[in-house]
């Protein structure tokens, strides 16, 4: 070889960089800046996500690696497309599909009225995307309405794979401190380290409920509170409906809450919708419906038909998208999601905090993910 | 249904007899010719002035059955027999909600079961059997089918509009035809008179043979009436123009509906699922699953793990190698599964 590998790589990198032009800044978060740009030749709009490397103390940020790694493997109409990656000086730039808005904006726009068929359509697109991730043995681990981006043609796409990782290997423990709290599955809250796609399904069930209610369904103020909220909403689980419950790291005995009637809260929903939601929010992760099974559920085949993506309601004033669910428009998200995250995430954006949170799911910690600190205050009532 | 609607537009007079009397104030039609007997939702007759007196200050109990009623709920019944009135009203209400038609169903059987269900609910309402449950079912159906109900309603409205336009147009055409016909008759009559006059004149003044003159004039007369006939051909109704007037394309909607029933798979995916059939038992060296499944509570079952290992081992085995000229989006797509890291 005439050209050394390193130089060749740099040239390819420069070539890639010259393909795109940055136009304006869309938003800035603690860990990345997002620019609107376009492909110079095709004029295709793209979002360019510049990962701040800042202090390279711990090398490249984990979530950036996770994101690139996950998105390079995924190509699906309902998953955001990673078009290119290039570096500029010491910054890593991800060129992503440009998407106008997200599901959170849609849910929060109270002037929009959702028909049952609209909700069905969103759920179907989200489940298709998720099924694809799970088929490729990838967990998303941060499903929530503002990570469901919506394209200008109405297609819903999963985004923000900063917490995504491979699953299926029993020898590698994973952290249980993942997923935004309101959407976190009970087995995570109880400290499970060998979870599967069922944690994404729980989050999906919460989003389903949120689409029907127009407010977050299970909004606990702390991790402990979150469990109580879930138990109040869904009844306290027992060894019968969740075998092995007491063997989980934090599987203590909890205050018994009776299971309230599900349909009362969701009085507008049809029976098949409630049945599907019930299966998605089942305690036992093994019995919980999978994405592929959910798509076969009669809910999607029964009338009404899912709305065509192009005909779905969307916010009137188009938000200039915060690409990729970053903490870009900090204030807006803070208002809505402050409580859902661990306290450290929004502690006035002093750089490391968010990274620290995200790194909580990093490899180094995965090996011995035992959040011992929290173990003490999890006892709600003394064992009977 | 249309009978009642036209009744509401006061096209059908309300039922009344000469010996009507109000059960409350006992005033009789004999003494008060303009008296109007009204009924409320409980179907007890009461005259208009009594209603005014009792219910003017707000909801009050019915003097007969003590049910709480409002002034706005009273109306003039059309039928003498109030059970008929009741049934017609219930049916009208049902028809407004259950407004599907045969073409909305895939098979006759579906349509029949639908009709059966509607009839069953109607029957329950009519004879007060499980009314609460029936009302609940109706409410639920209404909620679940808001879109299709509204769609059908607007369809009916448009059809009705169209029907009205067509009949209006037809009436106008008829009138025009009639006028034209009358005009023609008149003209013919006048022409005949003129011809007669001419004939007499010719007979009187000409020196030709009388027979020839009569013959020539007769031919002329016949000709003119024939040509008139052919000129008054019945004009055709221009339905297409009418459709344009009503607004909205009927055809377009039909196409959309057809499209809606095209086969559709919720689990549609651009990729084939990996076809792995697990055996019932493997010699799994992993201790996690040998000593009773301790990981199941977190969702990790033996099957999930084994599927992961096996899929990881065989993924991409039969994928084409990437050639330089093949490195484009499609090739990446075809080979994307080969990117899976075989972790076993």
Tab-separated table of N, CA and C in Angstrom, chain B residues 41-118:
chain	number	residue	atom	x	y	z
B	41	UNK	N	-91.471	13.137	26.944
B	41	UNK	CA	-90.819	11.830	26.788
B	41	UNK	C	-91.592	10.691	27.458
B	42	UNK	N	-92.526	10.994	28.389
B	42	UNK	CA	-93.257	9.911	29.037
B	42	UNK	C	-94.599	9.666	28.362
B	43	UNK	N	-94.871	10.409	27.301
B	43	UNK	CA	-96.081	10.201	26.488
B	43	UNK	C	-97.374	10.364	27.273
B	44	UNK	N	-97.470	11.427	28.032
B	44	UNK	CA	-98.749	11.798	28.638
B	44	UNK	C	-99.193	13.091	27.995
B	45	UNK	N	-100.438	13.095	27.512
B	45	UNK	CA	-100.908	14.283	26.785
B	45	UNK	C	-101.187	15.413	27.762
B	46	UNK	N	-100.902	16.600	27.297
B	46	UNK	CA	-101.130	17.786	28.113
B	46	UNK	C	-101.191	18.966	27.155
B	47	UNK	N	-102.065	19.940	27.428
B	47	UNK	CA	-102.233	20.989	26.427
B	47	UNK	C	-101.154	22.050	26.571
B	48	UNK	N	-101.008	22.843	25.518
B	48	UNK	CA	-99.900	23.773	25.435
B	48	UNK	C	-99.902	24.774	26.586
B	49	UNK	N	-101.091	25.271	26.948
B	49	UNK	CA	-101.112	26.302	27.993
B	49	UNK	C	-100.745	25.700	29.349
B	50	UNK	N	-101.144	24.405	29.560
B	50	UNK	CA	-100.752	23.739	30.801
B	50	UNK	C	-99.234	23.598	30.864
B	51	UNK	N	-98.634	23.190	29.744
B	51	UNK	CA	-97.174	23.055	29.686
B	51	UNK	C	-96.551	24.385	30.055
B	52	UNK	N	-97.080	25.432	29.458
B	52	UNK	CA	-96.560	26.774	29.709
B	52	UNK	C	-96.598	27.063	31.212
B	53	UNK	N	-97.745	26.716	31.818
B	53	UNK	CA	-97.948	27.025	33.233
B	53	UNK	C	-97.014	26.221	34.134
B	54	UNK	N	-96.943	24.895	33.881
B	54	UNK	CA	-96.238	24.011	34.802
B	54	UNK	C	-94.729	24.092	34.636
B	55	UNK	N	-94.282	24.148	33.375
B	55	UNK	CA	-92.843	23.971	33.142
B	55	UNK	C	-92.116	25.279	32.817
B	56	UNK	N	-92.807	26.395	32.938
B	56	UNK	CA	-92.182	27.653	32.567
B	56	UNK	C	-91.022	27.991	33.508
B	57	UNK	N	-91.169	27.633	34.773
B	57	UNK	CA	-90.164	28.019	35.764
B	57	UNK	C	-88.993	27.053	35.823
B	58	UNK	N	-88.969	26.069	34.938
B	58	UNK	CA	-87.862	25.112	34.949
B	58	UNK	C	-88.393	23.694	35.001
B	59	UNK	N	-87.503	22.709	35.125
B	59	UNK	CA	-87.930	21.315	35.130
B	59	UNK	C	-88.930	21.045	36.259
B	60	UNK	N	-89.946	20.265	35.962
B	60	UNK	CA	-90.966	19.950	36.962
B	60	UNK	C	-91.466	18.533	36.692
B	61	UNK	N	-92.098	17.899	37.701
B	61	UNK	CA	-92.596	16.543	37.482
B	61	UNK	C	-93.833	16.521	36.600
B	62	UNK	N	-93.966	15.457	35.816
B	62	UNK	CA	-95.151	15.262	34.982
B	62	UNK	C	-96.346	15.046	35.906
B	63	UNK	N	-97.477	15.711	35.647
B	63	UNK	CA	-98.635	15.586	36.547
B	63	UNK	C	-99.165	14.160	36.629
B	64	UNK	N	-98.905	13.344	35.617
B	64	UNK	CA	-99.412	11.974	35.607
B	64	UNK	C	-98.459	11.016	36.323
B	65	UNK	N	-97.158	11.039	35.880
B	65	UNK	CA	-96.259	9.992	36.354
B	65	UNK	C	-95.120	10.526	37.216
B	66	UNK	N	-95.076	11.778	37.483
B	66	UNK	CA	-94.088	12.419	38.346
B	66	UNK	C	-92.662	12.385	37.780
B	67	UNK	N	-92.525	11.985	36.560
B	67	UNK	CA	-91.178	12.023	35.979
B	67	UNK	C	-90.794	13.483	35.718
B	68	UNK	N	-89.494	13.818	35.995
B	68	UNK	CA	-89.077	15.204	35.817
B	68	UNK	C	-88.903	15.517	34.329
B	69	UNK	N	-89.596	16.559	33.877
B	69	UNK	CA	-89.562	16.905	32.459
B	69	UNK	C	-89.200	18.376	32.279
B	70	UNK	N	-88.824	18.713	31.059
B	70	UNK	CA	-88.521	20.103	30.727
B	70	UNK	C	-89.459	20.568	29.639
B	71	UNK	N	-89.613	21.874	29.557
B	71	UNK	CA	-90.524	22.443	28.574
B	71	UNK	C	-90.081	22.106	27.154
B	72	UNK	N	-88.756	22.138	26.965
B	72	UNK	CA	-88.238	21.946	25.602
B	72	UNK	C	-88.489	20.540	25.084
B	73	UNK	N	-88.792	19.628	26.012
B	73	UNK	CA	-88.950	18.240	25.577
B	73	UNK	C	-90.333	17.949	24.994
B	74	UNK	N	-91.257	18.891	25.117
B	74	UNK	CA	-92.622	18.637	24.634
B	74	UNK	C	-92.749	18.905	23.155
B	75	UNK	N	-93.539	18.098	22.507
B	75	UNK	CA	-93.780	18.304	21.076
B	75	UNK	C	-95.155	17.779	20.738
B	76	UNK	N	-95.592	18.091	19.518
B	76	UNK	CA	-96.921	17.673	19.108
B	76	UNK	C	-96.824	16.310	18.426
B	77	UNK	N	-97.487	15.292	18.938
B	77	UNK	CA	-97.363	13.967	18.328
B	77	UNK	C	-98.089	13.905	16.995
B	78	UNK	N	-97.609	13.024	16.137
B	78	UNK	CA	-98.196	12.899	14.810
B	78	UNK	C	-99.238	11.778	14.784
B	79	UNK	N	-98.979	10.758	15.606
B	79	UNK	CA	-99.835	9.585	15.536
B	79	UNK	C	-100.863	9.601	16.662
B	80	UNK	N	-101.992	8.997	16.370
B	80	UNK	CA	-103.043	8.930	17.389
B	80	UNK	C	-102.590	8.012	18.516
B	81	UNK	N	-102.010	6.846	18.103
B	81	UNK	CA	-101.572	5.869	19.091
B	81	UNK	C	-100.167	6.243	19.555
B	82	UNK	N	-100.023	6.546	20.828
B	82	UNK	CA	-98.740	7.043	21.307
B	82	UNK	C	-97.670	5.969	21.356
B	83	UNK	N	-98.061	4.671	21.421
B	83	UNK	CA	-97.016	3.637	21.358
B	83	UNK	C	-96.359	3.641	19.988
B	84	UNK	N	-97.157	3.937	18.968
B	84	UNK	CA	-96.592	4.045	17.624
B	84	UNK	C	-95.630	5.224	17.584
B	85	UNK	N	-96.084	6.322	18.166
B	85	UNK	CA	-95.236	7.517	18.212
B	85	UNK	C	-93.891	7.180	18.854
B	86	UNK	N	-93.980	6.468	19.974
B	86	UNK	CA	-92.774	6.088	20.719
B	86	UNK	C	-91.852	5.237	19.852
B	87	UNK	N	-92.445	4.232	19.224
B	87	UNK	CA	-91.638	3.318	18.421
B	87	UNK	C	-90.969	4.053	17.265
B	88	UNK	N	-91.734	4.917	16.622
B	88	UNK	CA	-91.167	5.637	15.472
B	88	UNK	C	-89.999	6.500	15.938
B	89	UNK	N	-90.165	7.122	17.096
B	89	UNK	CA	-89.089	7.983	17.585
B	89	UNK	C	-87.853	7.172	17.949
B	90	UNK	N	-88.061	6.038	18.603
B	90	UNK	CA	-86.909	5.194	18.954
B	90	UNK	C	-86.207	4.723	17.698
B	91	UNK	N	-87.005	4.335	16.721
B	91	UNK	CA	-86.395	3.850	15.478
B	91	UNK	C	-85.646	4.968	14.765
B	92	UNK	N	-86.193	6.159	14.850
B	92	UNK	CA	-85.515	7.274	14.214
B	92	UNK	C	-84.168	7.510	14.889
B	93	UNK	N	-84.185	7.422	16.209
B	93	UNK	CA	-82.956	7.629	16.956
B	93	UNK	C	-81.929	6.548	16.603
B	94	UNK	N	-82.400	5.296	16.544
B	94	UNK	CA	-81.495	4.200	16.216
B	94	UNK	C	-80.929	4.386	14.812
B	95	UNK	N	-81.793	4.808	13.902
B	95	UNK	CA	-81.354	4.929	12.510
B	95	UNK	C	-80.284	6.009	12.374
B	96	UNK	N	-80.352	7.019	13.253
B	96	UNK	CA	-79.352	8.082	13.176
B	96	UNK	C	-77.987	7.559	13.601
B	97	UNK	N	-77.959	6.612	14.557
B	97	UNK	CA	-76.689	6.072	15.028
B	97	UNK	C	-76.232	4.908	14.167
B	98	UNK	N	-77.143	3.953	13.990
B	98	UNK	CA	-76.776	2.768	13.208
B	98	UNK	C	-77.122	3.033	11.746
B	99	UNK	N	-76.272	3.816	11.108
B	99	UNK	CA	-76.653	4.240	9.761
B	99	UNK	C	-75.841	3.544	8.678
B	100	UNK	N	-75.382	2.330	8.958
B	100	UNK	CA	-74.646	1.615	7.915
B	100	UNK	C	-75.631	1.032	6.916
B	101	UNK	N	-75.131	0.794	5.700
B	101	UNK	CA	-75.985	0.196	4.693
B	101	UNK	C	-75.329	-1.062	4.158
B	102	UNK	N	-76.088	-1.749	3.316
B	102	UNK	CA	-75.592	-3.053	2.907
B	102	UNK	C	-74.215	-2.953	2.257
B	103	UNK	N	-73.983	-1.887	1.502
B	103	UNK	CA	-72.701	-1.808	0.788
B	103	UNK	C	-71.536	-1.561	1.753
B	104	UNK	N	-71.818	-1.250	3.034
B	104	UNK	CA	-70.733	-1.064	3.993
B	104	UNK	C	-70.195	-2.395	4.511
B	105	UNK	N	-70.846	-3.481	4.140
B	105	UNK	CA	-70.436	-4.776	4.674
B	105	UNK	C	-69.855	-5.650	3.582
B	106	UNK	N	-68.985	-6.559	4.059
B	106	UNK	CA	-68.326	-7.409	3.073
B	106	UNK	C	-69.296	-8.468	2.563
B	107	UNK	N	-70.106	-9.020	3.460
B	107	UNK	CA	-71.014	-10.065	3.002
B	107	UNK	C	-72.415	-9.786	3.528
B	108	UNK	N	-73.366	-10.453	2.898
B	108	UNK	CA	-74.763	-10.293	3.303
B	108	UNK	C	-74.943	-10.761	4.738
B	109	UNK	N	-74.156	-11.770	5.096
B	109	UNK	CA	-74.280	-12.338	6.438
B	109	UNK	C	-73.903	-11.300	7.493
B	110	UNK	N	-72.797	-10.583	7.231
B	110	UNK	CA	-72.371	-9.533	8.160
B	110	UNK	C	-73.475	-8.500	8.324
B	111	UNK	N	-74.055	-8.132	7.186
B	111	UNK	CA	-75.099	-7.117	7.215
B	111	UNK	C	-76.281	-7.615	8.030
B	112	UNK	N	-76.614	-8.907	7.832
B	112	UNK	CA	-77.746	-9.462	8.560
B	112	UNK	C	-77.499	-9.507	10.062
B	113	UNK	N	-76.288	-9.894	10.452
B	113	UNK	CA	-76.012	-9.924	11.893
B	113	UNK	C	-76.076	-8.519	12.462
B	114	UNK	N	-75.616	-7.563	11.680
B	114	UNK	CA	-75.676	-6.166	12.111
B	114	UNK	C	-77.123	-5.738	12.313
B	115	UNK	N	-77.969	-6.056	11.327
B	115	UNK	CA	-79.381	-5.685	11.426
B	115	UNK	C	-80.028	-6.371	12.623
B	116	UNK	N	-79.637	-7.634	12.806
B	116	UNK	CA	-80.175	-8.411	13.924
B	116	UNK	C	-79.844	-7.703	15.234
B	117	UNK	N	-78.598	-7.253	15.345
B	117	UNK	CA	-78.144	-6.598	16.572
B	117	UNK	C	-78.936	-5.311	16.791
B	118	UNK	N	-79.090	-4.520	15.727
B	118	UNK	CA	-79.809	-3.256	15.838
B	118	UNK	C	-81.250	-3.519	16.260
